[in-house]
Coordinates of C-alpha atoms and ligand atoms in Angstrom, one line a residue:
X399 CA -13.7 6.4 -15.4
X400 CA -14.5 9.6 -13.5
X401 CA -11.8 9.4 -10.8
X402 CA -9.0 8.0 -12.9
X403 CA -7.4 10.4 -15.3
X404 CA -4.8 8.9 -17.5
X405 CA -2.0 11.2 -18.6
X406 CA 0.9 10.1 -20.8
X407 CA 3.9 12.3 -20.4
X408 CA 7.0 12.1 -22.5
X409 CA 10.2 14.0 -22.0
X410 CA 9.1 17.2 -20.2
X411 CA 8.6 15.6 -16.8
X412 CA 11.9 13.7 -16.8
X413 CA 14.2 15.6 -14.6
X414 CA 11.9 15.8 -11.6
X415 CA 10.9 12.1 -11.5
X416 CA 13.9 10.3 -12.9
X417 CA 14.9 8.8 -9.6
X418 CA 11.5 7.3 -9.0
X419 CA 10.2 6.2 -12.3
X420 CA 11.0 5.4 -15.9
X421 CA 10.2 8.4 -17.9
X422 CA 8.8 6.7 -21.0
X423 CA 6.1 4.8 -19.0
X424 CA 2.6 6.2 -18.8
X425 CA 1.3 8.0 -15.7
X426 CA -2.0 7.2 -14.0
X427 CA -3.2 10.0 -11.8
X428 CA -5.8 9.4 -9.1
X429 CA -7.2 12.0 -6.6
X430 CA -8.8 10.3 -3.7
X431 CA -10.9 11.9 -0.9
X432 CA -11.1 9.7 2.2
X433 CA -14.2 10.4 4.3
X434 CA -16.6 8.8 6.7
X435 CA -20.0 8.0 5.2
X436 CA -22.9 5.8 5.9
X437 CA -23.7 2.6 4.0
X438 CA -25.1 -0.8 5.0
X439 CA -22.7 -3.6 4.2
X440 CA -24.8 -6.0 6.4
X441 CA -28.2 -4.3 5.7
X442 CA -27.9 -2.0 8.7
X443 CA -26.6 1.6 8.2
X444 CA -23.2 2.1 9.8
X445 CA -20.2 4.4 9.6
X446 CA -17.8 3.3 6.9
X447 CA -14.6 4.8 5.4
X448 CA -15.2 5.8 1.8
X449 CA -12.9 6.8 -1.0
X450 CA -14.5 9.3 -3.4
X451 CA -17.8 8.4 -1.8
X452 CA -17.5 4.7 -2.5
X453 CA -16.9 1.4 -0.7
X454 CA -15.1 -0.5 -2.1
X455 CA -12.9 2.3 -3.2
X456 CA -12.0 3.0 -6.9
X457 CA -10.4 0.2 -8.9
X458 CA -6.9 1.2 -10.1
X459 CA -6.8 -0.3 -13.5
X460 CA -3.3 -0.1 -14.9
X461 CA -0.7 -1.9 -17.0
X462 CA 2.7 -3.2 -15.9
X463 CA 5.4 -0.5 -15.7
X464 CA 2.7 2.2 -15.4
X465 CA 3.6 5.0 -12.9
X466 CA 0.8 5.4 -10.4
X467 CA 0.1 8.6 -8.6
X468 CA -2.5 8.7 -5.9
X469 CA -3.1 12.0 -4.2
X470 CA -4.9 11.0 -0.9
X471 CA -6.9 13.7 1.0
X472 CA -7.4 12.6 4.6
X473 CA -10.8 14.0 5.6
X474 CA -11.1 11.6 8.6
X475 CA -10.5 12.7 12.2
X476 CA -7.4 10.5 12.6
X477 CA -4.0 10.0 10.8
X478 CA -4.4 7.7 7.9
X479 CA -2.1 5.5 5.6
X480 CA -2.8 3.1 2.8
X481 CA -0.7 0.1 1.8
X482 CA -0.8 -1.7 -1.6
X483 CA -0.9 -5.4 -0.8
X484 CA 1.4 -7.4 -3.1
X485 CA 2.7 -4.4 -5.1
X486 CA 6.5 -4.9 -4.8
X487 CA 7.7 -1.3 -4.9
X488 CA 11.1 -2.3 -6.1
X489 CA 13.9 -0.2 -4.4
X490 CA 11.1 1.9 -2.9
X491 CA 9.8 0.8 0.5
X492 CA 9.4 4.5 1.1
X493 CA 5.8 4.3 -0.3
X494 CA 4.9 0.9 1.1
X495 CA 2.4 2.5 3.5
X496 CA 3.2 0.3 6.6
X497 CA 3.7 2.0 10.0
X498 CA 7.5 1.2 9.7
X499 CA 8.0 2.9 6.4
X500 CA 5.8 6.0 6.3
X501 CA 4.5 8.8 8.6
X502 CA 0.8 8.9 8.4
X503 CA -1.2 11.5 6.6
X504 CA -2.6 13.9 9.2
X505 CA -6.3 14.8 9.2
X506 CA -7.2 17.6 6.9
X507 CA -4.0 17.2 4.8
X508 CA -3.1 15.4 1.6
X509 CA -0.2 13.3 0.4
X510 CA 0.7 11.9 -3.0
X511 CA 1.9 8.3 -3.4
X512 CA 4.1 7.8 -6.4
X513 CA 5.1 4.3 -7.5
X514 CA 5.6 2.1 -10.5
X515 CA 4.1 -1.3 -10.9
X516 CA 7.3 -2.7 -12.3
X517 CA 7.2 -6.0 -14.1
X518 CA 4.1 -7.1 -12.2
X519 CA 0.7 -8.3 -13.5
X520 CA -2.3 -9.5 -11.7
X521 CA -4.8 -8.6 -8.9
X522 CA -3.9 -6.8 -5.7
X523 CA -5.7 -4.7 -3.2
X524 CA -5.1 -1.6 -1.1
X525 CA -6.2 -1.0 2.5
X526 CA -5.5 1.3 5.5
X527 CA -2.8 0.3 7.9
X528 CA -3.5 3.0 10.5
X529 CA -5.5 2.4 13.7
X530 CA -8.1 -0.3 12.9
X531 CA -9.4 1.5 9.8
X532 CA -9.3 -1.7 7.8
X533 CA -12.4 -2.8 9.7
X534 CA -14.3 0.2 8.4
X535 CA -13.3 0.3 4.7
X536 CA -10.8 2.3 2.6
X537 CA -10.3 -0.9 0.7
X538 CA -10.2 -1.5 -3.1
X539 CA -8.7 -3.4 -6.0
X540 CA -5.6 -2.6 -8.0
X541 CA -5.3 -4.6 -11.2
X542 CA -2.3 -4.7 -13.5
X543 CA -2.7 -5.8 -17.1
X544 CA 0.1 -7.2 -19.2
X545 CA 1.7 -4.8 -21.6
X546 CA 0.1 -4.9 -25.1
X547 CA 2.7 -7.1 -26.9
X548 CA 3.1 -9.6 -24.1
X549 CA 0.8 -12.6 -24.7
X550 CA -1.6 -13.6 -22.0
X551 CA -2.4 -17.3 -21.7
X552 CA -6.2 -16.9 -22.3
X553 CA -8.4 -14.9 -24.6
X554 CA -9.4 -11.4 -23.7
X555 CA -12.6 -11.7 -21.6
X556 CA -15.8 -9.8 -22.6
X557 CA -15.5 -7.9 -19.4
X558 CA -13.8 -8.0 -16.0
X559 CA -15.3 -7.5 -12.5
X560 CA -13.4 -6.6 -9.4
X561 CA -14.9 -8.3 -6.3
X562 CA -13.9 -7.4 -2.8
X563 CA -15.2 -9.9 -0.3
X564 CA -14.7 -10.3 3.4
X565 CA -16.1 -10.6 6.9
X566 CA -17.7 -7.6 8.4
X567 CA -18.5 -6.3 11.9
X568 CA -21.3 -4.1 13.1
X569 CA -19.1 -2.6 15.9
X570 CA -17.4 0.5 14.7
X571 CA -13.6 0.5 14.1
X572 CA -13.0 2.7 17.1
X573 CA -14.8 0.4 19.5
X574 CA -13.0 -2.6 17.9
X575 CA -9.7 -0.8 18.4
X576 CA -10.6 -0.1 22.1
X577 CA -11.3 -3.8 22.6
X578 CA -7.8 -4.7 21.2
X579 CA -6.1 -1.9 23.2
X580 CA -7.7 -3.2 26.3
X581 CA -6.3 -6.7 25.6
X582 CA -9.5 -8.3 24.3
X583 CA -10.4 -9.9 21.1
X584 CA -12.6 -8.3 18.5
X585 CA -14.8 -11.4 18.6
X586 CA -16.6 -13.0 15.7
X587 CA -17.8 -11.2 12.6
X588 CA -21.5 -10.4 12.1
X589 CA -21.6 -11.4 8.5
X590 CA -19.9 -11.4 5.1
X591 CA -20.1 -8.8 2.3
X592 CA -19.6 -8.9 -1.5
X593 CA -18.5 -5.4 -2.7
X594 CA -20.1 -3.8 0.3
X595 CA -23.4 -5.5 0.1
X596 CA -24.9 -8.5 1.7
X597 CA -27.9 -10.2 0.2
X598 CA -29.7 -13.4 1.3
X599 CA -31.3 -16.0 -0.8
X600 CA -34.8 -15.2 -2.0
X601 CA -34.6 -11.5 -1.2
X602 CA -35.3 -9.5 -4.4
X603 CA -31.9 -8.2 -5.6
X604 CA -30.6 -5.9 -8.2
X605 CA -28.1 -7.9 -10.3
X606 CA -24.5 -7.1 -9.5
X607 CA -23.2 -8.3 -12.9
X608 CA -24.7 -8.9 -16.3
X609 CA -23.8 -11.8 -18.6
X610 CA -24.4 -12.1 -22.3
X611 CA -24.8 -15.7 -23.3
X612 CA -21.8 -17.2 -25.0
X613 CA -19.3 -14.7 -23.5
X614 CA -16.5 -15.3 -21.0
X615 CA -16.0 -13.0 -18.0
X616 CA -13.1 -12.5 -15.6
X617 CA -13.8 -12.0 -11.9
X618 CA -10.9 -10.7 -9.8
X619 CA -11.6 -11.7 -6.2
X620 CA -9.8 -10.3 -3.1
X621 CA -10.5 -11.3 0.5
X622 CA -10.0 -8.1 2.3
X623 CA -11.7 -9.2 5.5
X624 CA -10.4 -9.0 9.1
X625 CA -10.0 -12.6 9.9
X626 CA -12.2 -15.1 8.0
X627 CA -11.3 -17.4 5.1
X628 CA -14.1 -17.7 2.6
X629 CA -15.2 -20.1 -0.1
X630 CA -16.9 -18.7 -3.3
X631 CA -18.8 -20.5 -6.0
X632 CA -21.3 -19.8 -8.8
X633 CA -24.6 -21.6 -9.2
X634 CA -24.5 -23.7 -12.4
X635 CA -21.1 -22.4 -13.6
X636 CA -17.6 -23.7 -13.1
X637 CA -14.6 -21.4 -12.8
X638 CA -11.3 -21.5 -14.5
X639 CA -8.5 -20.3 -12.2
X640 CA -6.1 -18.3 -14.4
X641 CA -4.2 -15.9 -12.0
X642 CA -3.2 -16.1 -8.4
X643 CA -1.5 -13.2 -6.6
X644 CA 0.3 -12.0 -9.7
X645 CA 1.1 -15.4 -11.4
X646 CA -0.6 -17.1 -14.4
X647 CA -1.4 -20.6 -13.4
X648 CA -1.9 -23.9 -15.2
X649 CA -5.6 -23.5 -15.9
X650 CA -7.8 -25.9 -14.0
X651 CA -11.6 -25.9 -13.5
X652 CA -13.1 -25.6 -10.0
X653 CA -16.6 -25.7 -8.7
X654 CA -15.6 -23.7 -5.6
X655 CA -12.5 -21.9 -4.4
X656 CA -11.1 -21.1 -1.0
X657 CA -9.8 -17.6 -0.6
X658 CA -7.9 -16.8 2.6
X659 CA -7.6 -13.3 4.1
X660 CA -5.2 -11.2 2.1
X661 CA -5.4 -13.3 -1.1
X662 CA -6.5 -12.3 -4.6
X663 CA -7.2 -14.5 -7.6
X664 CA -8.8 -14.3 -11.0
X665 CA -11.3 -16.8 -12.4
X666 CA -12.9 -17.0 -15.8
X667 CA -16.6 -17.8 -16.0
X668 CA -18.3 -18.8 -19.2
X669 CA -21.9 -17.7 -19.7
X670 CA -23.0 -21.1 -21.0
X671 CA -26.1 -21.8 -19.0
X672 CA -29.8 -21.2 -19.8
X673 CA -30.4 -17.4 -19.5
X674 CA -31.8 -16.5 -16.1
X675 CA -30.5 -15.3 -12.7
X676 CA -27.8 -17.1 -10.8
X677 CA -26.2 -16.5 -7.5
X678 CA -22.6 -16.0 -6.6
X679 CA -22.3 -17.6 -3.1
X680 CA -19.7 -16.7 -0.5
X681 CA -19.5 -18.6 2.7
X682 CA -17.2 -18.5 5.7
X683 CA -14.5 -21.3 6.2
X684 CA -13.4 -22.7 9.6
X685 CA -15.9 -20.7 11.7
X686 CA -18.2 -21.9 14.4
X687 CA -21.3 -20.6 12.6
X688 CA -21.4 -20.8 8.8
X689 CA -21.9 -17.2 7.4
X690 CA -23.4 -17.0 3.9
X691 CA -24.1 -14.1 1.5
X692 CA -25.0 -14.0 -2.2
X693 CA -25.0 -11.6 -5.2
X694 CA -27.0 -12.0 -8.3
X695 CA -25.8 -12.4 -11.9
X696 CA -28.4 -11.8 -14.6
X697 CA -28.2 -13.0 -18.2
X698 CA -29.4 -10.3 -20.6
X699 CA -32.8 -11.3 -22.0
X700 CA -33.0 -14.0 -19.3
X701 CA -36.1 -14.8 -17.5
X702 CA -36.5 -16.2 -14.0
X703 CA -35.0 -15.7 -10.6
X704 CA -32.1 -17.6 -9.2
X705 CA -32.8 -21.0 -7.8
X706 CA -33.0 -21.0 -4.0
X707 CA -30.8 -24.1 -3.9
X708 CA -27.2 -23.1 -3.3
X709 CA -24.2 -25.2 -4.3
X710 CA -22.9 -26.8 -1.1
X711 CA -19.9 -25.5 0.8
X712 CA -16.8 -27.7 1.1
X713 CA -16.4 -29.8 4.3
X714 CA -15.4 -28.2 7.6
X715 CA -13.0 -29.3 10.4
X716 CA -10.3 -31.9 9.6
X717 CA -11.9 -33.0 6.3
X718 CA -12.2 -29.3 5.4
X719 CA -8.5 -28.6 6.1
X720 CA -7.5 -31.6 4.0
X721 CA -9.8 -30.3 1.2
X722 CA -8.2 -26.9 1.3
X723 CA -4.6 -28.3 1.4
X724 CA -5.5 -30.5 -1.7
X725 CA -6.8 -27.4 -3.5
X726 CA -3.6 -25.5 -2.6
X727 CA -1.6 -28.4 -4.2
X728 CA -3.5 -28.1 -7.5
X729 CA -2.1 -24.5 -8.0
X730 CA 0.8 -24.8 -10.4
X731 CA 2.7 -22.0 -12.0
X732 CA 2.4 -22.0 -15.8
X733 CA 6.2 -22.0 -16.6
X734 CA 5.6 -21.3 -20.3
X735 CA 3.2 -18.4 -19.9
X736 CA 5.2 -15.3 -20.5
X737 CA 4.2 -13.3 -17.4
X738 CA 6.3 -10.6 -15.9
X739 CA 9.3 -12.1 -14.1
X740 CA 8.8 -12.7 -10.4
X741 CA 12.1 -10.9 -9.6
X742 CA 15.1 -9.6 -11.4
X743 CA 17.1 -12.7 -10.4
X744 CA 14.7 -14.6 -12.6
X745 CA 14.5 -17.5 -10.2
X746 CA 12.6 -19.7 -12.6
X747 CA 14.9 -22.5 -11.4
X748 CA 14.5 -21.6 -7.8
X749 CA 14.8 -25.3 -6.9
X750 CA 18.5 -25.3 -7.9
X751 CA 19.5 -22.3 -5.8
X752 CA 21.3 -23.0 -2.5
X753 CA 19.5 -21.8 0.6
X754 CA 21.6 -19.3 2.5
X755 CA 19.3 -18.9 5.5
X756 CA 16.4 -20.8 7.0
X757 CA 14.0 -19.1 9.3
X758 CA 11.3 -20.9 11.2
X759 CA 8.6 -18.7 12.7
X760 CA 6.1 -20.1 15.2
X761 CA 3.0 -18.0 16.0
X762 CA 1.6 -17.9 19.4
X763 CA -1.3 -16.4 21.3
X764 CA -0.2 -15.0 24.6
X765 CA -1.6 -13.1 27.6
X766 CA 0.7 -10.5 29.1
X767 CA -0.7 -9.1 32.4
X768 CA -4.0 -10.6 31.3
X769 CA -3.9 -8.8 28.0
X770 CA -4.1 -10.6 24.7
X771 CA -1.1 -10.5 22.4
X772 CA 0.1 -12.5 19.4
X773 CA 3.8 -13.2 18.6
X774 CA 6.3 -14.7 16.3
X775 CA 9.1 -16.7 17.9
X776 CA 8.3 -15.0 21.2
X777 CA 8.3 -11.4 20.2
X778 CA 5.1 -9.5 19.8
X779 CA 5.8 -6.5 17.5
X780 CA 4.9 -3.0 18.6
X781 CA 5.6 0.0 16.3
X782 CA 7.8 2.7 17.9
X783 CA 6.6 6.3 17.4
X784 CA 9.1 6.9 14.5
X785 CA 8.8 4.6 11.5
X786 CA 11.7 2.1 11.7
X787 CA 12.9 2.8 8.2
X788 CA 13.2 6.5 8.9
X789 CA 15.1 6.0 12.2
X790 CA 17.4 3.6 10.3
X791 CA 17.9 6.0 7.4
X792 CA 18.7 8.9 9.7
X793 CA 21.2 6.9 11.6
X794 CA 19.1 6.6 14.8
X795 CA 18.4 2.9 14.7
X796 CA 20.5 2.1 17.7
X797 CA 18.6 4.5 19.8
X798 CA 15.1 3.6 18.6
X799 CA 15.0 -0.2 18.4
X800 CA 17.1 -3.4 18.6
X801 CA 17.7 -5.6 15.6
X802 CA 17.4 -9.4 15.7
X803 CA 15.5 -9.9 19.0
X804 CA 14.3 -13.2 17.7
X805 CA 16.3 -16.2 16.6
X806 CA 15.8 -17.9 13.3
X807 CA 14.7 -21.0 15.2
X808 CA 11.8 -20.7 17.7
X809 CA 13.1 -20.9 21.3
X810 CA 11.7 -23.7 23.5
X811 CA 8.4 -23.1 25.1
X812 CA 7.8 -20.3 22.7
X813 CA 4.1 -20.4 23.4
X814 CA 4.7 -19.5 27.1
X815 CA 7.1 -16.6 26.8
X816 CA 6.4 -13.4 25.0
X817 CA 7.8 -9.9 25.1
X818 CA 6.5 -6.8 23.4
X819 CA 9.0 -4.8 21.3
X820 CA 9.7 -3.7 17.7
X821 CA 10.5 -7.0 15.8
X822 CA 13.1 -6.3 13.2
X823 CA 15.5 -8.8 11.5
X824 CA 18.5 -7.7 9.5
X825 CA 18.7 -9.6 6.3
X826 CA 21.5 -9.9 3.8
X827 CA 20.9 -8.3 0.4
X828 CA 20.3 -11.0 -2.3
X829 CA 20.3 -14.0 0.1
X830 CA 18.1 -16.8 -1.1
X831 CA 16.1 -17.6 2.0
X832 CA 13.7 -20.3 3.2
X833 CA 11.0 -19.3 5.6
X834 CA 8.9 -21.9 7.4
X835 CA 5.7 -20.9 9.1
X836 CA 4.8 -23.4 11.8
X837 CA 1.3 -23.1 13.2
X838 CA 0.9 -24.9 16.5
X839 CA -2.5 -23.2 17.2
X840 CA -5.8 -24.7 16.2
X841 CA -6.9 -21.7 14.0
X842 CA -5.9 -21.0 10.5
X843 CA -3.2 -18.4 9.7
X844 CA -2.6 -16.3 6.6
X845 CA 0.9 -14.7 6.1
X846 CA 2.0 -12.0 3.7
X847 CA 5.4 -10.6 2.8
X848 CA 5.7 -7.0 1.3
X849 CA 8.3 -6.2 -1.3
X850 CA 8.6 -9.7 -2.8
X851 CA 6.9 -12.6 -4.2
X852 CA 7.9 -16.0 -2.9
X853 CA 7.6 -19.6 -4.1
X854 CA 5.1 -21.4 -1.8
X855 CA 6.7 -24.8 -2.0
X856 CA 4.8 -26.9 0.6
X857 CA 2.0 -27.0 3.1
X858 CA 1.8 -30.1 5.3
X859 CA 0.3 -31.2 8.6
X860 CA 2.6 -31.6 11.7
X861 CA 5.9 -30.0 12.6
X862 CA 8.6 -29.0 10.1
X863 CA 12.0 -30.6 10.0
X864 CA 14.8 -30.5 7.4
X865 CA 13.8 -33.9 6.0
X866 CA 10.5 -32.4 4.9
X867 CA 12.4 -30.6 2.1
X868 CA 12.2 -33.7 0.0
X869 CA 8.5 -33.0 -0.3
X870 CA 8.9 -29.5 -1.6
X871 CA 7.6 -28.6 -5.1
X872 CA 10.8 -27.4 -6.6
X873 CA 9.5 -27.2 -10.2
X874 CA 6.3 -25.2 -10.5
X875 CA 5.3 -23.8 -7.2
X876 CA 3.3 -20.6 -7.6
X877 CA 5.2 -17.3 -7.2
X878 CA 2.9 -15.4 -4.8
X879 CA 3.0 -13.1 -1.7
X880 CA 0.5 -14.7 0.7
X881 CA 0.4 -18.2 2.1
X882 CA -2.2 -19.9 4.3
X883 CA -1.0 -22.1 7.2
X884 CA -3.7 -24.4 8.4
X885 CA -4.3 -25.4 12.1
X886 CA -1.5 -27.7 13.2
X887 CA 0.3 -27.4 9.9
X888 CA 3.4 -25.7 8.5
X889 CA 4.1 -23.9 5.2
X890 CA 7.4 -23.3 3.5
X891 CA 8.2 -20.4 1.1
X892 CA 11.5 -19.4 -0.7
X893 CA 12.6 -16.1 -2.1
X894 CA 15.6 -14.0 -3.0
X895 CA 15.9 -10.9 -0.8
X896 CA 16.9 -8.7 -3.7
X897 CA 14.7 -5.7 -3.0
X898 CA 16.4 -3.3 -0.6
X899 CA 14.1 -1.7 2.0
X900 CA 12.1 -2.3 5.2
X901 CA 9.5 -4.9 4.5
X902 CA 6.6 -6.2 6.5
X903 CA 6.1 -9.9 7.1
X904 CA 2.7 -10.2 8.7
X905 CA -0.4 -12.0 9.6
X906 CA -3.1 -10.7 7.3
X907 CA -5.6 -11.5 10.0
X908 CA -5.9 -8.0 11.3
X909 CA -6.5 -8.6 15.0
X910 CA -3.3 -10.7 15.0
X911 CA -1.4 -8.0 13.0
X912 CA -2.6 -5.3 15.4
X913 CA -1.6 -7.2 18.5
X914 CA 1.9 -8.1 17.3
X915 CA 2.0 -11.1 14.9
X916 CA 4.3 -9.4 12.4
X917 CA 7.9 -8.4 11.9
X918 CA 10.1 -6.4 9.5
X919 CA 13.0 -7.4 7.3
X920 CA 15.5 -4.7 7.0
X921 CA 17.2 -5.5 3.8
X922 CA 20.1 -3.1 3.2
X923 CA 22.4 -3.0 0.2
X924 CA 26.0 -2.9 1.3
X925 CA 26.8 -0.1 -1.1
X926 CA 24.4 2.7 -0.5
X927 CA 23.6 3.1 -4.1
X928 CA 20.7 4.3 -6.2
X929 CA 21.1 1.2 -8.2
X930 CA 19.8 -0.8 -5.2
X931 CA 17.5 1.6 -3.4
X932 CA 15.9 5.0 -4.1
X933 CA 16.5 8.0 -1.8
X934 CA 13.9 9.1 0.6
X935 CA 11.6 11.0 -1.7
X936 CA 11.7 14.8 -1.1
X937 CA 8.0 14.8 -0.6
X938 CA 8.0 12.1 2.1
X939 CA 6.5 13.2 5.4
X940 CA 8.7 13.2 8.5
X941 CA 7.6 12.5 12.1
X942 CA 8.7 11.4 15.5
X943 CA 12.4 11.8 16.3
X944 CA 13.3 12.6 12.7
X945 CA 10.7 15.4 12.3
X946 CA 13.2 18.3 12.3
X947 CA 16.4 16.6 11.2
X948 CA 18.3 17.6 8.1
X949 CA 17.9 14.8 5.4
X950 CA 20.9 12.6 5.1
X951 CA 23.1 13.0 2.0
X952 CA 21.4 11.3 -0.9
X953 CA 22.6 8.0 -2.4
X954 CA 24.2 8.5 -5.8
Ligands
NAG2071 C1 -8.7 -1.6 -17.8 O1 -7.6 -1.6 -18.6 C2 -7.6 -2.5 -19.7 C3 -6.3 -2.5 -20.4 O2 -5.9 -1.2 -20.6 C4 -8.8 -2.1 -20.6 O3 -8.9 -3.1 -21.6 C5 -10.1 -2.1 -19.8 O4 -11.1 -1.7 -20.6 C6 -10.0 -1.3 -18.5 N1 -11.1 -1.5 -17.7 C7 -11.8 -0.5 -17.1 C8 -13.0 -0.8 -16.3 O5 -11.5 0.7 -17.3
NAG2072 C1 -2.1 18.2 -2.2 O1 -3.0 18.4 -3.3 C2 -2.7 19.6 -4.1 C3 -3.9 19.8 -5.0 O2 -4.1 18.7 -5.8 C4 -1.4 19.3 -4.8 O3 -1.0 20.3 -5.6 C5 -0.3 19.0 -3.8 O4 0.9 18.6 -4.5 C6 -0.7 17.9 -2.9 N1 0.3 17.8 -1.8 C7 0.9 16.7 -1.5 C8 1.9 16.7 -0.4 O5 0.8 15.7 -2.2
NAG2073 C1 0.3 -22.1 -20.2 O1 0.7 -21.0 -21.0 C2 0.8 -21.3 -22.3 C3 1.5 -20.1 -23.0 O2 0.7 -18.9 -22.9 C4 -0.5 -21.6 -22.9 O3 -0.5 -21.8 -24.3 C5 -1.1 -22.8 -22.2 O4 -2.4 -23.1 -22.6 C6 -1.0 -22.6 -20.7 N1 -1.3 -23.9 -20.0 C7 -2.3 -24.2 -19.2 C8 -2.5 -25.6 -18.8 O5 -3.0 -23.3 -18.8
NAG2074 C1 25.3 -25.4 -3.9 O1 25.9 -26.1 -2.9 C2 26.6 -27.3 -3.4 C3 27.1 -28.1 -2.2 O2 27.7 -27.2 -1.2 C4 27.8 -26.8 -4.3 O3 28.4 -28.0 -4.8 C5 27.2 -26.1 -5.4 O4 28.2 -25.5 -6.2 C6 26.3 -24.9 -4.9 N1 25.6 -24.3 -6.1 C7 25.6 -23.0 -6.3 C8 24.8 -22.6 -7.5 O5 26.2 -22.2 -5.7
NAG2075 C1 21.7 -4.3 11.2 O1 21.9 -3.3 10.3 C2 22.2 -2.1 10.8 C3 22.2 -1.0 9.7 O2 23.2 -1.3 8.8 C4 23.5 -2.1 11.5 O3 23.8 -0.9 12.0 C5 23.5 -3.1 12.6 O4 24.7 -3.3 13.1 C6 23.0 -4.5 12.0 N1 22.7 -5.3 13.2 C7 23.1 -6.5 13.3 C8 22.8 -7.2 14.6 O5 23.6 -7.1 12.4

């Protein structure tokens, strides 16, 4: 690959990097130029954010425990930051790329991210967290293979294909940001894209992928859209779901899959049909108008175009929600597959750990002085000028923000009262917590937690109460980092807060994120020790009130 140079360093590099990375693990070095460019995701030329000239950006193809370096050159006209959705950055929220953890890369400058994909396998994606850049691109897939001697519960596929799908808007990201800043919605998307292209049935299309009869292919799908859940399916081919957000699953066959915003999954597809063209079909879920786009798969030596008849989408409305919940319940963790461990506590028997804290978060859509905001338990998050983690680390937290503005239980009439402020919860290091997302709105939600994976133990219609715990899957729920919460439903997840840092819990639906449906967990280890958390890297950018301050004494 042109833009991924792989270097393997042994001892020489040690002393400089010891605090960040394990020396014996290979390094993958990437140099990325972030620019504006013109492409046509919906068939009409428009301004898009490219990485090394591409949308989607380069695939980071690595192996667990690899050290990843990404030297990002910001050639846009605005500050820029990337986050790595689902990459846990153990002890290292310093590189998480959220507005609370890093100062943005100024235009015309570059900054090098350094992190290790420790003990993780699976499919992830990166995207910009600054302004509303996500609406314009800067998005791509990061895939982590198992280390050579660790068995994978399926045969090596003949090839693997990274597929970024999502909704897309024709409005530019700056006008969309202006809409949100003015208290309005970004409205409905204009279409869907598959890897930056949008083809319609019958239009002559170059094949996006080639199959050789008799082989098996792995597709790694990520929904990196702004707000729309999608369903994907292949003409004439079933899919075997093998990996979901970093976990190997009990392998089931599906004719179509729902993929909510922020989720990634891998399916295997066997090239076992008469050789000709077939469509991959992506349609929107839970939208007023059904959006559809296709991409073409061509068998080598095949003859004949794809049939114009598309496999039908799943039902919509109430039946569609039930369909999607049922599909969620078929996802089971393969307990015998030797994947990387979900966390160092090895919570395989998570069902036997006593819960030390229960938090129930209710989302709401509010108008403050006529302007649209979204909130969790009555607080609509707003980032202060200085990243929260930096003011905390430099001892200025008290001046810059207040911890714990929201209670663990939603206050009464939460939908009616809402205030705008930084939303930060102190969390106790290593607590085993239960988080309930209760969605009283009539639109779907998709939540994600940085720094961790959690066990998604239940999704049910109605309101949550403690008796509902008897319905939890305490055996083989999937360890993942994103969970959908359907209209009028709740979802429960559990995790051990054993990764010190400042971690984003957010709506992956970007209008909601931008307008406040998010919070941060400040997880501090009581002993400030390098065992639990790395020091602020020397290369980290400083900004806001900490710009010119001397760095605090490092942890030892
Ligand atoms: C990605 O990495 C895997 C494992 O090292 C390798 O087998 C595969 O060929 C790589 N794929 C690409 C596209 O470089
Ligand atoms: C910027 O890029 C140059 C050239 O690759 C590199 O030497 C330097 O370390 C980078 N600076 C940062 C802050 O990453
Ligand atoms: C679970 O993983 C094991 C071990 O890799 C594998 O042999 C088995 O086929 C998997 N089970 C299912 C149902 O996928
Ligand atoms: C969990 O709580 C129960 C009841 O309070 C107690 O008996 C048990 O020892 C606890 N288990 C663990 C692992 O702490
Ligand atoms: C939260 O943690 C910070 C940093 O340790 C501490 O200063 C503050 O007192 C804590 N606040 C609460 C309300 O526990």
